[in-house]
Short mmCIF file of C-alpha atoms in Angstrom, two decimals:
data_model
loop_
_atom_site.label_atom_id
_atom_site.label_comp_id
_atom_site.label_asym_id
_atom_site.label_seq_id
_atom_site.Cartn_x
_atom_site.Cartn_y
_atom_site.Cartn_z
CA UNK A 265 142.57 133.90 117.43
CA UNK A 266 139.76 136.58 115.96
CA UNK A 267 135.53 136.58 116.33
CA UNK A 268 133.32 136.16 113.83
CA UNK A 269 131.15 139.27 112.78
CA UNK A 270 128.11 140.50 111.58
CA UNK A 271 129.60 141.54 107.95
CA UNK A 272 132.06 138.53 106.59
CA UNK A 273 133.11 138.47 103.04
CA UNK A 274 131.30 134.91 101.20
CA UNK A 275 134.71 134.10 99.45
CA UNK A 276 136.46 132.99 103.00
CA UNK A 277 133.71 130.54 103.62
CA UNK A 278 133.64 127.29 102.55
CA UNK A 279 132.38 126.28 99.20
CA UNK A 280 129.54 123.70 98.01
CA UNK A 281 126.80 125.32 100.90
CA UNK A 282 124.39 124.08 99.03
CA UNK A 283 122.30 121.37 99.38
CA UNK A 284 123.61 118.80 96.44
CA UNK A 285 121.32 115.08 95.90
CA UNK A 286 123.38 112.49 97.47
CA UNK A 287 125.51 110.21 95.41
CA UNK A 288 127.12 107.10 96.98
CA UNK A 289 129.36 106.37 93.87
CA UNK A 290 132.90 106.38 94.54
CA UNK A 291 132.21 106.60 98.66
CA UNK A 292 130.81 102.59 98.92
CA UNK A 293 134.05 101.91 100.93
CA UNK A 294 134.57 104.93 102.94
CA UNK A 295 130.19 103.82 103.75
CA UNK A 296 131.03 100.83 105.18
CA UNK A 297 134.28 101.84 106.72
CA UNK A 298 132.39 104.24 109.09
CA UNK A 299 129.48 101.35 109.94
CA UNK A 300 131.94 99.00 110.82
CA UNK A 301 133.28 102.08 113.52
CA UNK A 302 130.45 103.41 114.45
CA UNK A 303 129.51 99.15 115.21
CA UNK A 304 132.54 99.59 117.27
CA UNK A 305 131.32 101.97 119.62
CA UNK A 306 128.05 100.45 119.91
CA UNK A 307 129.58 97.28 121.48
CA UNK A 308 130.56 99.37 124.26
CA UNK A 309 127.65 101.01 125.11
CA UNK A 310 125.61 97.97 124.36
CA UNK A 311 127.64 96.29 128.03
CA UNK A 312 126.50 99.76 129.50
CA UNK A 313 122.84 98.62 128.44
CA UNK A 314 123.20 94.86 129.29
CA UNK A 315 124.05 94.90 132.93
CA UNK A 316 121.39 96.75 134.01
CA UNK A 317 119.08 94.12 132.82
CA UNK A 318 121.36 91.11 134.07
CA UNK A 319 121.61 92.95 137.64
CA UNK A 320 117.68 93.25 138.07
CA UNK A 321 117.98 89.33 137.55
CA UNK A 322 119.57 88.92 140.19
CA UNK A 323 117.12 90.29 142.65
CA UNK A 324 119.90 91.78 144.87
CA UNK A 325 120.09 95.28 143.38
CA UNK A 326 117.50 98.53 143.98
CA UNK A 327 116.65 101.33 141.53
CA UNK A 328 118.70 103.73 143.09
CA UNK A 329 122.06 100.64 142.52
CA UNK A 330 120.29 101.16 138.75
CA UNK A 331 120.81 104.52 139.18
CA UNK A 332 124.74 104.62 139.89
CA UNK A 333 125.00 102.28 137.22
CA UNK A 334 123.66 104.71 134.75
CA UNK A 335 126.35 106.92 135.57
CA UNK A 336 128.74 105.35 133.21
CA UNK A 337 127.08 106.72 129.80
CA UNK A 338 127.67 109.98 131.49
CA UNK A 339 131.44 110.49 129.72
CA UNK A 340 129.05 110.86 126.66
CA UNK A 341 127.66 113.74 127.92
CA UNK A 342 130.93 115.42 129.29
CA UNK A 343 132.97 114.51 126.11
CA UNK A 344 132.72 118.40 125.21
CA UNK A 345 134.99 119.36 127.31
CA UNK A 346 137.91 117.70 126.02
CA UNK A 347 136.80 117.63 122.29
CA UNK A 348 138.66 121.01 121.13
CA UNK A 349 141.34 118.81 122.28
CA UNK A 350 140.99 115.93 120.88
CA UNK A 351 140.65 118.83 117.19
CA UNK A 352 144.29 120.36 118.32
CA UNK A 353 146.33 117.93 119.01
CA UNK A 354 147.40 115.52 116.30
CA UNK A 355 150.81 114.01 114.68
CA UNK A 356 150.40 115.11 110.85
CA UNK A 357 152.32 111.91 109.95
CA UNK A 358 149.70 109.32 111.50
CA UNK A 359 146.72 111.44 110.46
CA UNK A 360 144.56 114.05 112.55
CA UNK A 361 142.15 111.38 113.21
CA UNK A 362 143.91 108.45 113.42
CA UNK A 363 146.34 109.68 116.18
CA UNK A 364 143.25 109.77 118.38
CA UNK A 365 142.00 106.19 116.96
CA UNK A 366 144.67 104.04 117.36
CA UNK A 367 145.26 104.50 120.88
CA UNK A 368 141.99 105.03 122.20
CA UNK A 369 140.57 101.55 120.70
CA UNK A 370 144.15 99.88 121.69
CA UNK A 371 143.09 100.61 125.56
CA UNK A 372 139.45 99.45 124.92
CA UNK A 373 140.49 96.58 124.32
CA UNK A 374 142.82 96.25 126.83
CA UNK A 375 140.07 96.78 129.32
CA UNK A 376 137.97 94.25 127.66
CA UNK A 377 140.42 91.42 128.59
CA UNK A 378 140.77 93.16 132.20
CA UNK A 379 137.34 93.37 132.32
CA UNK A 380 136.70 89.55 131.07
CA UNK A 381 139.69 88.10 133.46
CA UNK A 382 137.65 89.43 136.15
CA UNK A 383 133.86 89.54 135.66
CA UNK A 384 133.30 85.79 137.33
CA UNK A 385 134.34 87.54 140.61
CA UNK A 386 132.63 90.56 139.97
CA UNK A 387 129.18 89.17 139.55
CA UNK A 388 129.07 85.98 141.38
CA UNK A 389 126.09 83.58 140.48
CA UNK A 390 124.20 83.78 143.62
CA UNK A 391 125.15 86.96 146.06
CA UNK A 392 125.58 90.99 145.48
CA UNK A 393 127.76 91.81 142.69
CA UNK A 394 130.89 94.02 142.90
CA UNK A 395 128.93 96.86 141.82
CA UNK A 396 131.85 99.22 141.79
CA UNK A 397 134.05 96.96 140.11
CA UNK A 398 131.65 96.92 137.53
CA UNK A 399 130.85 100.81 137.08
CA UNK A 400 134.45 101.79 137.18
CA UNK A 401 135.60 99.75 134.36
CA UNK A 402 132.49 100.64 132.66
CA UNK A 403 133.32 104.38 133.28
CA UNK A 404 136.48 103.89 131.76
CA UNK A 405 135.72 102.21 128.95
CA UNK A 406 133.10 104.69 128.09
CA UNK A 407 135.35 107.47 128.90
CA UNK A 408 137.57 106.06 125.63
CA UNK A 409 134.62 105.33 123.39
CA UNK A 410 132.86 109.13 124.02
CA UNK A 411 136.38 110.54 122.85
CA UNK A 412 136.05 107.39 120.22
CA UNK A 413 133.08 108.92 119.07
CA UNK A 414 134.78 112.82 119.02
CA UNK A 415 137.04 111.20 116.46
CA UNK A 416 134.40 109.31 114.16
CA UNK A 417 131.77 111.90 114.00
CA UNK A 418 134.72 114.35 112.73
CA UNK A 419 136.26 111.71 110.61
CA UNK A 420 132.73 110.59 108.84
CA UNK A 421 132.95 114.81 107.72
CA UNK A 422 135.70 114.49 106.03
CA UNK A 423 136.00 111.18 104.68
CA UNK A 424 132.81 110.99 102.82
CA UNK A 425 132.25 113.46 100.08
CA UNK A 426 130.61 116.64 100.84
CA UNK A 427 127.05 116.04 99.39
CA UNK A 428 127.25 112.31 101.12
CA UNK A 429 127.64 113.95 104.50
CA UNK A 430 124.46 113.01 105.74
CA UNK A 431 125.46 109.58 105.43
CA UNK A 432 126.72 109.67 108.32
CA UNK A 433 123.87 109.80 109.86
CA UNK A 434 122.87 106.17 108.33
CA UNK A 435 126.19 105.18 109.36
CA UNK A 436 126.14 105.80 112.99
CA UNK A 437 122.46 104.89 113.29
CA UNK A 438 123.07 101.23 111.48
CA UNK A 439 126.26 100.66 113.34
CA UNK A 440 125.71 101.82 116.64
CA UNK A 441 122.14 99.41 116.41
CA UNK A 442 124.25 96.75 115.23
CA UNK A 443 127.39 97.26 117.98
CA UNK A 444 124.63 97.85 120.58
CA UNK A 445 122.76 94.42 119.96
CA UNK A 446 125.72 92.69 120.00
CA UNK A 447 126.93 94.68 123.56
CA UNK A 448 123.82 94.51 125.33
CA UNK A 449 121.45 90.90 123.27
CA UNK A 450 124.50 88.75 122.98
CA UNK A 451 126.04 88.21 126.33
CA UNK A 452 122.36 88.38 127.84
CA UNK A 453 121.18 85.67 125.50
CA UNK A 454 124.07 83.87 124.86
CA UNK A 455 125.19 82.86 128.23
CA UNK A 456 121.48 82.26 129.24
CA UNK A 457 120.61 78.16 129.81
CA UNK A 458 117.47 78.40 129.25
CA UNK A 459 117.31 80.12 125.95
CA UNK A 460 120.05 78.30 123.99
CA UNK A 461 118.58 74.78 125.01
CA UNK A 462 115.49 76.33 124.06
CA UNK A 463 116.11 78.15 120.93
CA UNK A 464 119.81 77.39 119.72
CA UNK A 465 120.16 73.74 120.79
CA UNK A 466 118.79 70.14 119.67
CA UNK A 467 119.52 68.56 123.22
CA UNK A 468 119.69 70.42 126.17
CA UNK A 469 122.68 70.67 128.05
CA UNK A 470 124.14 73.00 130.86
CA UNK A 471 125.26 76.77 130.50
CA UNK A 472 125.06 78.90 127.76
CA UNK A 473 126.59 78.53 124.62
CA UNK A 474 129.38 81.54 126.15
CA UNK A 475 130.18 82.70 128.91
CA UNK A 476 130.11 86.84 129.70
CA UNK A 477 133.98 86.60 130.68
CA UNK A 478 134.67 84.61 126.62
CA UNK A 479 132.42 87.20 125.25
CA UNK A 480 134.20 89.63 126.44
CA UNK A 481 137.57 88.37 126.06
CA UNK A 482 136.91 87.64 122.44
CA UNK A 483 135.91 91.52 121.82
CA UNK A 484 139.16 92.47 123.74
CA UNK A 485 140.79 90.36 120.61
CA UNK A 486 138.54 91.97 118.19
CA UNK A 487 139.33 95.37 118.93
CA UNK A 488 143.04 94.95 119.12
CA UNK A 489 142.55 93.08 115.26
CA UNK A 490 140.35 95.96 114.02
CA UNK A 491 143.05 98.82 115.09
CA UNK A 492 145.59 97.14 113.60
CA UNK A 493 143.06 97.50 110.23
CA UNK A 494 142.53 101.20 110.85
CA UNK A 495 146.69 101.95 110.65
CA UNK A 496 146.53 101.22 106.39
CA UNK A 497 143.22 103.75 106.31
CA UNK A 498 144.49 106.27 104.37
CA UNK A 499 142.96 109.78 105.58
CA UNK A 500 140.59 111.96 102.80
CA UNK A 501 140.83 115.37 102.93
CA UNK A 502 144.51 116.00 103.50
CA UNK A 503 143.85 119.71 102.68
CA UNK A 504 141.78 119.99 105.51
CA UNK A 505 144.75 119.24 107.72
CA UNK A 506 147.26 121.33 105.85
CA UNK A 507 145.79 124.18 105.47
CA UNK A 508 148.00 126.61 107.49
CA UNK A 509 145.21 128.62 108.50
CA UNK A 510 143.41 125.90 110.23
CA UNK A 511 146.27 125.08 112.24
CA UNK A 512 145.03 125.86 115.44
CA UNK A 513 146.14 125.00 119.19
CA UNK A 514 144.08 123.90 122.42
CA UNK A 515 143.48 127.41 123.82
CA UNK A 516 142.15 129.04 119.79
CA UNK A 517 140.35 125.23 119.60
CA UNK A 518 138.19 126.51 122.91
CA UNK A 519 137.40 129.80 121.76
CA UNK A 520 136.21 128.15 118.55
CA UNK A 521 134.51 126.26 120.92
CA UNK A 522 132.79 129.90 122.07
CA UNK A 523 132.47 131.04 118.58
CA UNK A 524 130.28 128.49 117.90
CA UNK A 525 128.13 129.14 121.45
CA UNK A 526 127.77 132.70 119.72
CA UNK A 527 126.42 131.99 116.10
CA UNK A 528 122.68 133.58 116.24
CA UNK A 529 120.61 131.10 117.39
CA UNK A 530 122.71 128.58 118.91
CA UNK A 531 121.99 129.15 122.54
CA UNK A 532 118.24 128.03 121.55
CA UNK A 533 119.17 125.27 119.76
CA UNK A 534 120.87 123.82 122.01
CA UNK A 535 118.30 124.42 124.91
CA UNK A 536 115.30 122.65 122.20
CA UNK A 537 117.53 119.41 122.19
CA UNK A 538 118.66 119.34 125.92
CA UNK A 539 115.35 119.28 126.73
CA UNK A 540 113.79 117.20 123.37
CA UNK A 541 113.94 114.04 125.13
CA UNK A 542 112.13 115.28 128.76
CA UNK A 543 109.32 113.41 127.98
CA UNK A 544 110.44 110.14 126.50
CA UNK A 545 112.46 109.07 129.53
CA UNK A 546 110.49 106.96 131.39
CA UNK A 547 109.03 104.62 129.02
CA UNK A 548 112.49 104.16 127.76
CA UNK A 549 114.84 103.87 130.69
CA UNK A 550 111.94 102.18 133.25
CA UNK A 551 110.00 100.22 130.89
CA UNK A 552 112.14 96.88 130.30
CA UNK A 553 113.08 97.38 134.55
CA UNK A 554 109.51 97.19 135.37
CA UNK A 555 108.26 94.35 133.07
CA UNK A 556 110.90 91.80 134.74
CA UNK A 557 109.72 92.96 138.22
CA UNK A 558 106.10 92.19 136.57
CA UNK A 559 107.21 88.58 136.47
CA UNK A 560 108.58 89.01 132.27
CA UNK A 561 111.84 87.26 132.49
CA UNK A 562 115.16 88.96 131.30
CA UNK A 563 115.33 86.37 128.72
CA UNK A 564 112.10 87.00 126.91
CA UNK A 565 113.35 91.11 127.44
CA UNK A 566 115.79 90.45 125.33
CA UNK A 567 114.18 88.31 122.65
CA UNK A 568 112.05 90.93 122.16
CA UNK A 569 115.30 93.16 122.58
CA UNK A 570 116.79 91.21 119.46
CA UNK A 571 113.83 91.79 117.11
CA UNK A 572 114.05 95.78 118.22
CA UNK A 573 117.85 95.54 117.00
CA UNK A 574 117.04 94.22 113.54
CA UNK A 575 114.32 96.94 113.31
CA UNK A 576 117.71 99.29 114.32
CA UNK A 577 119.70 97.72 112.18
CA UNK A 578 117.65 97.65 108.86
CA UNK A 579 115.43 100.53 109.61
CA UNK A 580 118.12 103.82 108.64
CA UNK A 581 118.23 101.97 105.33
CA UNK A 582 114.79 102.22 104.58
CA UNK A 583 114.11 105.90 105.99
CA UNK A 584 117.56 107.53 103.95
CA UNK A 585 115.60 109.23 101.58
CA UNK A 586 113.30 110.85 103.79
CA UNK A 587 115.92 111.64 106.72
CA UNK A 588 118.79 112.77 104.30
CA UNK A 589 116.64 115.01 102.51
CA UNK A 590 116.38 119.10 102.88
CA UNK A 591 114.16 118.93 105.95
CA UNK A 592 115.18 115.99 108.36
CA UNK A 593 113.57 118.04 111.22
CA UNK A 594 110.04 118.52 109.79
CA UNK A 595 109.80 114.32 109.86
CA UNK A 596 111.47 114.88 113.78
CA UNK A 597 108.83 116.70 114.61
CA UNK A 598 105.61 114.91 112.74
CA UNK A 599 106.59 111.62 115.02
CA UNK A 600 106.88 113.34 118.31
CA UNK A 601 103.67 113.64 119.40
CA UNK A 602 103.22 109.94 118.45
CA UNK A 603 105.98 108.53 120.00
CA UNK A 604 105.15 110.54 123.77
CA UNK A 605 101.58 109.44 123.91
CA UNK A 606 103.28 105.74 123.21
CA UNK A 607 103.75 105.84 126.56
CA UNK A 608 100.14 105.44 127.55
CA UNK A 609 100.78 102.40 125.66
CA UNK A 610 103.72 100.92 127.63
CA UNK A 611 101.73 101.71 131.04
CA UNK A 612 98.96 100.03 130.16
CA UNK A 613 101.16 97.20 128.93
CA UNK A 614 103.29 97.03 132.49
CA UNK A 615 100.00 97.62 134.45
CA UNK A 616 98.25 93.93 132.79
CA UNK A 617 101.04 92.23 132.75
CA UNK A 618 101.30 90.82 136.22
CA UNK A 619 97.53 89.67 136.12
CA UNK A 620 98.22 88.29 132.61
CA UNK A 621 101.44 85.78 133.84
CA UNK A 622 100.13 84.97 137.36
CA UNK A 623 96.71 84.12 136.13
CA UNK A 624 97.96 81.05 133.11
CA UNK A 625 100.76 78.91 133.44
CA UNK A 626 102.25 80.13 130.70
CA UNK A 627 102.36 83.39 129.06
CA UNK A 628 100.12 83.57 126.31
CA UNK A 629 101.46 83.93 122.74
CA UNK A 630 98.97 87.07 122.49
CA UNK A 631 100.86 88.76 125.36
CA UNK A 632 104.24 88.69 123.37
CA UNK A 633 102.53 89.86 120.55
CA UNK A 634 101.35 92.32 122.25
CA UNK A 635 104.41 93.46 123.77
CA UNK A 636 106.80 92.75 120.83
CA UNK A 637 104.40 95.20 118.87
CA UNK A 638 104.31 97.80 121.55
CA UNK A 639 108.17 97.59 121.43
CA UNK A 640 108.22 97.67 117.32
CA UNK A 641 106.66 100.55 116.65
CA UNK A 642 107.99 102.52 119.62
CA UNK A 643 111.37 101.67 118.08
CA UNK A 644 110.72 102.32 114.84
CA UNK A 645 109.19 105.91 115.39
CA UNK A 646 113.15 106.59 118.15
CA UNK A 647 115.35 104.83 115.59
CA UNK A 648 113.55 107.46 112.91
CA UNK A 649 114.16 111.01 114.96
CA UNK A 650 117.72 109.98 115.86
CA UNK A 651 118.52 109.38 112.30
CA UNK A 652 116.94 112.77 111.42
CA UNK A 653 118.69 114.59 114.22
CA UNK A 654 122.11 113.68 113.23
CA UNK A 655 121.52 114.62 109.75
CA UNK A 656 120.44 117.64 110.76
CA UNK A 657 123.46 118.12 113.25
CA UNK A 658 125.60 116.44 109.94
CA UNK A 659 124.04 119.21 107.22
CA UNK A 660 124.64 122.50 110.23
CA UNK A 661 128.13 121.21 111.11
CA UNK A 662 131.27 123.06 109.80
CA UNK A 663 133.41 121.02 108.53
CA UNK A 664 136.67 122.31 109.56
CA UNK A 665 135.80 122.07 112.68
CA UNK A 666 133.87 118.81 112.80
CA UNK A 667 135.06 117.06 115.87
CA UNK A 668 133.74 119.99 118.37
CA UNK A 669 130.51 120.84 115.96
CA UNK A 670 129.22 117.11 115.63
CA UNK A 671 130.72 116.82 119.49
CA UNK A 672 129.10 120.16 120.66
CA UNK A 673 125.33 119.17 119.09
CA UNK A 674 126.04 115.48 120.06
CA UNK A 675 126.84 116.15 123.69
CA UNK A 676 123.91 117.66 124.26
CA UNK A 677 121.87 115.11 122.78
CA UNK A 678 123.22 112.91 125.50
CA UNK A 679 122.91 115.57 128.46
CA UNK A 680 119.02 115.88 127.49
CA UNK A 681 118.95 111.94 127.23
CA UNK A 682 121.45 110.54 130.32
CA UNK A 683 120.61 113.27 133.25
CA UNK A 684 116.44 112.34 133.12
CA UNK A 685 117.16 109.12 132.38
CA UNK A 686 119.27 108.72 136.22
CA UNK A 687 116.85 111.40 137.66
CA UNK A 688 113.95 109.12 136.69
CA UNK A 689 115.52 105.85 137.39
CA UNK A 690 116.16 107.23 141.05
CA UNK A 691 112.72 109.14 141.23
CA UNK A 692 110.43 105.43 140.99
CA UNK A 693 111.28 104.57 144.18
CA UNK A 694 111.18 107.94 145.76
CA UNK A 695 107.45 108.82 144.11
CA UNK A 696 106.21 104.81 145.17
CA UNK A 697 104.13 105.05 147.73
CA UNK A 698 103.44 101.29 149.44
CA UNK A 699 101.97 99.82 152.71
CA UNK A 700 102.25 96.37 154.28
CA UNK A 701 99.70 94.27 154.27
CA UNK A 702 98.88 93.62 157.13
CA UNK A 703 99.96 96.32 159.34
CA UNK A 704 98.85 99.64 157.34
CA UNK A 705 100.96 102.00 159.35
CA UNK A 706 104.07 100.36 157.73
CA UNK A 707 104.78 102.58 154.81
CA UNK A 708 107.78 99.55 154.10
CA UNK A 709 109.52 102.98 152.91
CA UNK A 710 113.02 102.15 154.44
CA UNK A 711 114.75 97.99 154.28
CA UNK A 712 114.43 97.86 157.72
CA UNK A 713 110.35 98.53 157.57
CA UNK A 714 110.04 96.33 154.84
CA UNK A 715 112.04 93.48 156.66
CA UNK A 716 109.81 93.83 159.37
CA UNK A 717 106.64 93.10 157.08
CA UNK A 718 108.33 89.91 156.00
CA UNK A 719 109.32 88.50 159.82
CA UNK A 720 105.27 89.24 160.20
CA UNK A 721 104.66 87.44 157.25
CA UNK A 722 103.27 90.84 155.37
CA UNK A 723 104.02 91.36 151.97
CA UNK A 724 104.81 95.35 151.09
CA UNK A 725 102.30 96.45 148.32
CA UNK A 726 102.21 99.57 146.09
CA UNK A 727 99.55 101.62 146.28
CA UNK A 728 101.18 104.36 144.48
CA UNK A 729 103.64 103.19 141.63
CA UNK A 730 106.12 105.77 140.70
CA UNK A 731 106.66 104.34 137.60
CA UNK A 732 102.52 105.82 136.79
CA UNK A 733 103.34 108.98 138.11
CA UNK A 734 106.15 109.69 136.09
CA UNK A 735 104.19 108.70 132.75
CA UNK A 736 102.36 111.04 133.43
CA UNK A 737 104.88 114.08 133.99
CA UNK A 738 106.68 113.31 131.01
CA UNK A 739 104.09 113.46 128.98
CA UNK A 740 102.93 117.00 130.10
CA UNK A 741 106.33 117.84 130.00
CA UNK A 742 107.09 116.85 126.56
CA UNK A 743 103.79 118.04 125.19
CA UNK A 744 105.11 121.50 126.06
CA UNK A 745 108.27 121.19 124.86
CA UNK A 746 106.73 120.17 121.70
CA UNK A 747 104.49 123.34 121.65
CA UNK A 748 107.38 125.75 123.18
CA UNK A 749 110.24 124.56 120.37
CA UNK A 750 108.11 123.17 116.64
CA UNK A 751 108.40 127.02 115.61
CA UNK A 752 111.87 127.38 116.18
CA UNK A 753 112.85 124.13 114.95
CA UNK A 754 111.46 124.16 111.50
CA UNK A 755 113.00 127.79 110.94
CA UNK A 756 116.43 126.66 112.31
CA UNK A 757 115.33 124.04 109.52
CA UNK A 758 115.07 127.04 106.74
CA UNK A 759 118.00 128.69 107.63
CA UNK A 760 121.22 127.95 105.10
CA UNK A 761 123.76 126.11 106.04
CA UNK A 762 126.09 129.18 106.26
CA UNK A 763 124.17 130.45 108.38
CA UNK A 764 125.59 127.63 111.21
CA UNK A 765 129.43 128.45 109.81
CA UNK A 766 132.11 129.72 112.17
CA UNK A 767 133.11 132.93 110.21
CA UNK A 768 136.36 133.98 109.97
CA UNK A 769 137.48 137.56 108.87
CA UNK A 770 140.97 136.23 106.52
CA UNK A 771 142.56 133.20 106.56
CA UNK A 772 145.52 133.72 108.92
CA UNK A 773 143.60 134.49 111.71
CA UNK A 774 143.93 130.93 113.29
#
């Protein structure tokens, strides 16, 4: 394994380094195939977003419990540790990507069936849920899904034509959004008696259209069926797998990963990606839970969320001409200040929600319109920014080692999301200061003090709500990030694609 040097011959690098206008003619089937794969991935992640809403509605969990539940998404942040193994090992007669995709998807399908078979015991209608079992199964599902993500991201780089690689971000955004909708919204709304009777039935009946159990069992069989179909999908760009100079073992694969780190400006780029979500964490991770605490029903939250997923699914199609262009990061930076400031809108909405709900027998229509508008603008900004970032990743990734390259970039982006997400969920209670309504000496800082207050016919009332403190912290941190990294990111975008490739001294080195 040789290290890349400063003076490599251009002939040793892949050809077609320039940006060519995308054209999906002859690539449409692969385009839809990728959307299907990303949809299934999104469904697994969607469950991890549904359960915080379901559990918060039971009133038997704390924000600390929610922080524990958020750990189920952490495998996506550490998949880089085993990405080189996925890139290095495969059976040629099956295919470089299918060697991993097929067994992983089979296991996910089986876990869905096991989860569905036990969910009634783990999530009783009344009483505290079995949080440990739910967390363990979701964590294992996400571990497999994270490994699958390595495979699909890499497959996307070789499946689409070189000039269409940027469309992989559109496949990712659209498919993941549709899958997230299926996995997060459907089990909540379709199992809700209130929602189904109000919106889907002519005559009221007991229970929802389906239970969470039936949802999990159905999708378990869907995963198994799609796995069977993938068996017959031929992999493209076989020459990338058969070239002897690209055959690497696991040790060399990890050395290649280190070579990616050593590319000039890569460390600074990774640092910018890693810290990019800190300023947005509170508005993205805590807002829904605070609205439920403020009195908004989980069904109403999920109805709004449904509309947001429709935006997520459709929006990438309309903004493709901007995100697949030569400057996706420029658009990303233009939208960042607006998205940071939008957290103030969420804070105002949450502040007035209890007053509006408590002072009216039914929630006014204007409130739902205001809440829908707040979420819609935020979702539009977020979806365009995510699509821009993924398009940039696809643009600079070395197709020869796409699994590691895309996984590195996406993993850093994921770490930059889940760590602040978990941290700010835990900090809500820490930054909230309360006192008992009939005993100012009682700070209600522990469950015992809360019980004492309740026994004495008092209520624990927040003096300082940690959510608003976090909004201020995130705003300050977000604008500092913008000031520090804006010029750097524009510079990275201006670099030729060859700058980001792993350069080899001679073909036989690996």
